[in-house]
mmCIF file of C-alpha atoms in Angstrom:
data_model
loop_
_atom_site.group_PDB
_atom_site.id
_atom_site.type_symbol
_atom_site.label_atom_id
_atom_site.label_comp_id
_atom_site.label_asym_id
_atom_site.label_seq_id
_atom_site.Cartn_x
_atom_site.Cartn_y
_atom_site.Cartn_z
ATOM 1 C CA MET A 1 -0.025 0.129 0.053
ATOM 2 C CA GLY A 2 1.378 3.329 -0.898
ATOM 3 C CA ALA A 3 2.347 6.209 1.419
ATOM 4 C CA MET A 4 -1.049 7.862 0.616
ATOM 5 C CA GLY A 5 -2.903 5.153 2.048
ATOM 6 C CA TRP A 6 -4.117 3.068 -0.821
ATOM 7 C CA VAL A 7 -2.658 1.205 -3.822
ATOM 8 C CA ARG A 8 -2.099 3.706 -6.460
ATOM 9 C CA ARG A 9 -2.499 2.472 -9.938
ATOM 10 C CA VAL A 10 -0.704 4.311 -12.931
ATOM 11 C CA LEU A 11 -0.795 3.907 -16.627
ATOM 12 C CA VAL A 12 2.269 4.910 -18.192
ATOM 13 C CA VAL A 13 2.202 5.659 -21.940
ATOM 14 C CA GLU A 14 5.584 6.256 -23.692
ATOM 15 C CA ASP A 15 6.520 5.073 -27.251
ATOM 16 C CA GLN A 16 10.234 5.007 -26.571
ATOM 17 C CA PRO A 17 11.032 1.350 -24.843
ATOM 18 C CA PHE A 18 14.077 2.812 -22.867
ATOM 19 C CA MET A 19 12.121 5.767 -21.357
ATOM 20 C CA ARG A 20 9.026 3.723 -20.735
ATOM 21 C CA GLY A 21 11.096 1.290 -18.732
ATOM 22 C CA LEU A 22 12.692 3.990 -16.584
ATOM 23 C CA VAL A 23 9.512 5.684 -15.850
ATOM 24 C CA ALA A 24 7.792 2.345 -15.097
ATOM 25 C CA GLU A 25 10.603 1.263 -12.737
ATOM 26 C CA ALA A 26 10.696 4.555 -10.929
ATOM 27 C CA LEU A 27 7.113 4.494 -10.087
ATOM 28 C CA ARG A 28 7.246 0.763 -9.048
ATOM 29 C CA GLY A 29 10.153 1.898 -6.563
ATOM 30 C CA ALA A 30 7.646 4.469 -5.147
ATOM 31 C CA GLU A 31 5.101 1.648 -4.572
ATOM 32 C CA PHE A 32 2.827 2.424 -7.411
ATOM 33 C CA ASP A 33 0.725 -0.312 -9.150
ATOM 34 C CA VAL A 34 2.212 0.263 -12.709
ATOM 35 C CA HIS A 35 0.851 -0.665 -16.057
ATOM 36 C CA ASP A 36 2.592 0.480 -19.360
ATOM 37 C CA CYS A 37 2.080 0.617 -22.821
ATOM 38 C CA ALA A 38 3.403 2.209 -26.129
ATOM 39 C CA SER A 39 0.730 3.837 -27.855
ATOM 40 C CA ALA A 40 -2.632 5.836 -26.957
ATOM 41 C CA SER A 41 -4.727 3.087 -28.737
ATOM 42 C CA GLU A 42 -3.212 0.533 -26.566
ATOM 43 C CA ALA A 43 -3.831 2.448 -23.504
ATOM 44 C CA ILE A 44 -7.471 3.107 -24.292
ATOM 45 C CA SER A 45 -8.052 -0.653 -24.876
ATOM 46 C CA MET A 46 -6.528 -1.546 -21.600
ATOM 47 C CA PHE A 47 -7.891 1.428 -19.486
ATOM 48 C CA ALA A 48 -11.159 -0.055 -18.112
ATOM 49 C CA ALA A 49 -9.069 -3.124 -16.834
ATOM 50 C CA VAL A 50 -6.392 -0.954 -15.176
ATOM 51 C CA ASP A 51 -8.695 1.739 -13.827
ATOM 52 C CA PRO A 52 -5.662 3.951 -13.058
ATOM 53 C CA ASP A 53 -5.602 6.787 -10.610
ATOM 54 C CA VAL A 54 -3.216 8.809 -12.752
ATOM 55 C CA LEU A 55 -1.999 8.825 -16.417
ATOM 56 C CA VAL A 56 1.575 9.589 -17.230
ATOM 57 C CA THR A 57 2.026 10.027 -20.879
ATOM 58 C CA ASP A 58 4.341 11.711 -23.432
ATOM 59 C CA ILE A 59 2.675 13.982 -25.838
ATOM 60 C CA ASP A 60 4.282 12.927 -29.017
ATOM 61 C CA LEU A 61 3.696 9.110 -28.994
ATOM 62 C CA GLY A 62 4.818 8.747 -32.565
ATOM 63 C CA SER A 63 1.424 8.246 -33.891
ATOM 64 C CA ARG A 64 -2.331 9.372 -33.300
ATOM 65 C CA PRO A 65 -3.880 9.841 -31.041
ATOM 66 C CA ASN A 66 -1.182 11.639 -29.322
ATOM 67 C CA GLY A 67 -0.779 12.308 -25.621
ATOM 68 C CA VAL A 68 -2.961 15.190 -25.379
ATOM 69 C CA GLU A 69 -5.842 13.490 -27.297
ATOM 70 C CA LEU A 70 -5.455 10.424 -25.084
ATOM 71 C CA ALA A 71 -5.779 12.508 -21.989
ATOM 72 C CA HIS A 72 -9.000 13.888 -23.052
ATOM 73 C CA VAL A 73 -10.482 10.458 -23.875
ATOM 74 C CA VAL A 74 -9.208 9.378 -20.226
ATOM 75 C CA LYS A 75 -11.067 12.370 -18.821
ATOM 76 C CA SER A 76 -14.115 11.362 -20.527
ATOM 77 C CA LEU A 77 -13.863 7.710 -19.178
ATOM 78 C CA SER A 78 -12.802 8.610 -15.797
ATOM 79 C CA PRO A 79 -13.054 12.495 -14.785
ATOM 80 C CA GLY A 80 -11.229 11.805 -11.454
ATOM 81 C CA CYS A 81 -7.931 10.350 -13.143
ATOM 82 C CA ALA A 82 -4.966 12.551 -12.501
ATOM 83 C CA ILE A 83 -2.981 13.442 -15.664
ATOM 84 C CA VAL A 84 0.734 14.078 -15.935
ATOM 85 C CA PHE A 85 2.433 14.925 -19.117
ATOM 86 C CA LEU A 86 6.044 13.800 -19.147
ATOM 87 C CA THR A 87 7.551 15.199 -22.387
ATOM 88 C CA ASN A 88 10.446 16.607 -24.368
ATOM 89 C CA TYR A 89 8.296 19.640 -25.319
ATOM 90 C CA PRO A 90 9.927 22.407 -23.119
ATOM 91 C CA SER A 91 6.746 24.342 -22.508
ATOM 92 C CA GLU A 92 2.980 23.774 -22.300
ATOM 93 C CA ALA A 93 2.358 27.079 -24.173
ATOM 94 C CA PRO A 94 1.547 25.265 -27.651
ATOM 95 C CA PHE A 95 -1.125 23.207 -26.089
ATOM 96 C CA SER A 96 -3.911 25.385 -24.942
ATOM 97 C CA GLU A 97 -6.231 22.294 -24.902
ATOM 98 C CA LEU A 98 -4.474 20.404 -22.108
ATOM 99 C CA PRO A 99 -7.312 19.110 -19.453
ATOM 100 C CA ALA A 100 -7.514 21.524 -16.419
ATOM 101 C CA GLY A 101 -5.628 20.231 -13.480
ATOM 102 C CA SER A 102 -2.962 18.524 -15.657
ATOM 103 C CA THR A 103 0.780 18.474 -14.654
ATOM 104 C CA PHE A 104 3.420 19.360 -17.326
ATOM 105 C CA VAL A 105 6.971 18.010 -16.768
ATOM 106 C CA ASN A 106 9.748 18.530 -19.336
ATOM 107 C CA LYS A 107 11.971 15.286 -19.248
ATOM 108 C CA SER A 108 15.312 17.160 -19.537
ATOM 109 C CA SER A 109 14.321 19.379 -16.519
ATOM 110 C CA LEU A 110 14.082 16.482 -14.032
ATOM 111 C CA ASP A 111 17.057 16.122 -11.912
ATOM 112 C CA SER A 112 16.335 12.783 -10.590
ATOM 113 C CA VAL A 113 13.329 10.317 -10.461
ATOM 114 C CA ASP A 114 12.316 11.852 -7.240
ATOM 115 C CA GLY A 115 11.281 14.806 -9.190
ATOM 116 C CA LEU A 116 8.863 12.658 -11.286
ATOM 117 C CA ILE A 117 7.555 11.052 -8.063
ATOM 118 C CA SER A 118 6.901 14.357 -6.415
ATOM 119 C CA ALA A 119 5.099 15.695 -9.512
ATOM 120 C CA VAL A 120 2.786 12.577 -9.719
ATOM 121 C CA ASN A 121 2.108 12.704 -5.933
ATOM 122 C CA SER A 122 1.269 16.505 -6.235
ATOM 123 C CA THR A 123 -0.999 15.858 -9.109
ATOM 124 C CA LEU A 124 -2.909 12.981 -7.253
ATOM 125 C CA VAL A 125 -3.851 15.466 -4.488
ATOM 126 C CA GLU A 126 -4.909 18.055 -7.100
ATOM 127 C CA LEU A 127 -1.905 20.430 -6.866
ATOM 128 C CA PRO A 128 -0.635 20.269 -10.456
ATOM 129 C CA VAL A 129 2.943 21.391 -10.944
ATOM 130 C CA THR A 130 4.777 22.689 -14.126
ATOM 131 C CA VAL A 131 8.514 21.819 -14.665
ATOM 132 C CA THR A 132 10.079 23.581 -17.466
ATOM 133 C CA PRO A 133 13.658 24.360 -18.373
ATOM 134 C CA PRO A 134 15.505 27.489 -17.407
ATOM 135 C CA VAL A 135 14.367 30.500 -19.257
ATOM 136 C CA GLU A 136 17.998 31.144 -20.501
ATOM 137 C CA SER A 137 18.291 27.671 -22.040
ATOM 138 C CA GLY A 138 17.727 26.815 -25.714
ATOM 139 C CA ALA A 139 15.056 24.465 -25.108
ATOM 140 C CA ALA A 140 13.079 27.207 -23.310
ATOM 141 C CA LYS A 141 13.099 29.217 -26.504
ATOM 142 C CA LEU A 142 11.343 26.327 -28.215
ATOM 143 C CA GLY A 143 8.715 26.488 -25.602
ATOM 144 C CA ALA A 144 7.819 30.002 -27.066
ATOM 145 C CA LEU A 145 7.104 28.800 -30.508
ATOM 146 C CA THR A 146 3.464 28.132 -31.936
ATOM 147 C CA ARG A 147 2.305 24.707 -32.891
ATOM 148 C CA VAL A 148 2.833 25.813 -36.534
ATOM 149 C CA GLN A 149 6.387 26.883 -35.838
ATOM 150 C CA LEU A 150 7.295 23.883 -33.986
ATOM 151 C CA ASP A 151 6.018 21.691 -36.957
ATOM 152 C CA ILE A 152 8.017 23.722 -39.485
ATOM 153 C CA LEU A 153 10.948 23.376 -37.237
ATOM 154 C CA ARG A 154 10.565 19.583 -37.143
ATOM 155 C CA LEU A 155 10.461 19.508 -40.989
ATOM 156 C CA ILE A 156 13.494 21.598 -41.149
ATOM 157 C CA ALA A 157 15.309 19.236 -38.825
ATOM 158 C CA GLU A 158 14.103 16.290 -40.966
ATOM 159 C CA GLY A 159 16.069 17.984 -43.884
ATOM 160 C CA TRP A 160 13.062 19.331 -45.892
ATOM 161 C CA SER A 161 13.621 22.600 -48.176
ATOM 162 C CA ASN A 162 11.018 25.224 -48.170
ATOM 163 C CA ALA A 163 9.672 24.152 -51.452
ATOM 164 C CA GLU A 164 9.298 20.575 -49.844
ATOM 165 C CA ILE A 165 7.616 22.174 -46.736
ATOM 166 C CA ALA A 166 5.214 24.137 -48.685
ATOM 167 C CA LYS A 167 4.095 20.890 -50.545
ATOM 168 C CA GLN A 168 3.883 19.000 -47.421
ATOM 169 C CA ARG A 169 1.720 21.637 -45.758
ATOM 170 C CA GLY A 170 -0.409 22.467 -48.835
ATOM 171 C CA SER A 171 0.941 26.267 -48.474
ATOM 172 C CA SER A 172 2.449 28.658 -50.844
ATOM 173 C CA MET A 173 6.286 29.233 -50.998
ATOM 174 C CA ARG A 174 5.645 32.911 -49.865
ATOM 175 C CA SER A 175 3.697 31.835 -46.756
ATOM 176 C CA VAL A 176 6.345 29.162 -45.744
ATOM 177 C CA GLU A 177 9.279 31.473 -46.277
ATOM 178 C CA LYS A 178 7.679 33.968 -43.940
ATOM 179 C CA ALA A 179 6.888 31.315 -41.382
ATOM 180 C CA VAL A 180 10.451 30.059 -41.470
ATOM 181 C CA SER A 181 11.824 33.537 -41.045
ATOM 182 C CA ARG A 182 9.461 34.277 -38.017
ATOM 183 C CA THR A 183 10.763 30.860 -36.484
ATOM 184 C CA PHE A 184 14.227 31.889 -36.788
ATOM 185 C CA GLU A 185 13.545 35.236 -35.429
ATOM 186 C CA ALA A 186 11.713 33.775 -32.460
ATOM 187 C CA LEU A 187 14.695 31.801 -31.716
ATOM 188 C CA GLY A 188 16.923 34.580 -32.101
ATOM 189 C CA LEU A 189 18.820 32.916 -34.889
ATOM 190 C CA ASN A 190 18.616 35.721 -37.590
ATOM 191 C CA ARG A 191 20.743 38.279 -35.553
ATOM 192 C CA ASN A 192 24.250 36.647 -36.103
ATOM 193 C CA PRO A 193 25.408 36.695 -39.620
ATOM 194 C CA ASP A 194 28.085 34.105 -38.628
ATOM 195 C CA VAL A 195 25.369 31.558 -37.861
ATOM 196 C CA ASN A 196 23.304 29.518 -40.336
ATOM 197 C CA PRO A 197 19.927 29.809 -38.906
ATOM 198 C CA ARG A 198 18.748 26.671 -40.831
ATOM 199 C CA VAL A 199 21.520 24.457 -39.318
ATOM 200 C CA ALA A 200 21.243 26.111 -35.907
ATOM 201 C CA ALA A 201 17.324 25.529 -35.860
ATOM 202 C CA ALA A 202 17.718 21.943 -36.849
ATOM 203 C CA THR A 203 20.517 21.293 -34.107
ATOM 204 C CA LEU A 204 18.362 22.811 -31.486
ATOM 205 C CA TYR A 205 15.488 20.727 -32.420
ATOM 206 C CA SER A 206 17.419 17.493 -32.523
ATOM 207 C CA ARG A 207 19.083 18.297 -29.122
ATOM 208 C CA THR A 208 15.603 18.894 -27.473
ATOM 209 C CA PHE A 209 13.498 16.096 -29.135
ATOM 210 C CA GLY A 210 16.237 13.666 -30.454
ATOM 211 C CA LEU A 211 17.075 13.043 -34.035
ATOM 212 C CA PRO A 212 14.105 12.959 -36.309
ATOM 213 C CA ALA A 213 13.677 10.368 -39.126
ATOM 214 C CA PRO A 214 15.335 11.054 -42.382
ATOM 215 C CA ALA A 215 13.665 13.324 -44.806
ATOM 216 C CA ASP A 216 11.571 11.708 -47.755
ATOM 217 C CA SER A 217 10.781 14.140 -50.304
ATOM 218 C CA ASP A 218 8.636 11.955 -52.330
ATOM 219 C CA GLN A 219 6.019 11.671 -49.666
#
């Protein structure tokens, strides 16, 4: 029985096996009854059997539904289930649709597993927390981007040209060029003539989210 007086059931949803194992092991060490899976669809199928007290999910699960969409499904099935987003995204700013009372934790901002356990426990007693990178860090700059800018940055990191991005998004070249320029400006990458903003942006994205899949311009 957990320190809060009952067996606390947690459903962990993370598409990266190594991270999923780390999170599950940390929560088991804190006396949670842990159930884990790799996708939102799998989580939904097993939800009734698990009946978790708390959902710990990444936002980007590699496929749809994503973690935010999963959280809304979970809230519709069990309004009392606590929600913890454990993600590489540096800020919750691009996700205005997060369920009320959710906790947001940036993975790289955790000093230890104790920080994760503390965040989960706080959420369970309806004291949600937000853990984000220091404001001066490169990752924090990404947190100020819009969803569109983050998507464009992802495509740049995957190696897409502006023409390919325009085709992928069904946009004009002019609108993509403007969006790319605004993205670079938001990241402060247009201010140093010695810096290639496209390379710097791709590097920043990869350091924060990991290396994206190789580009395929035939898609």
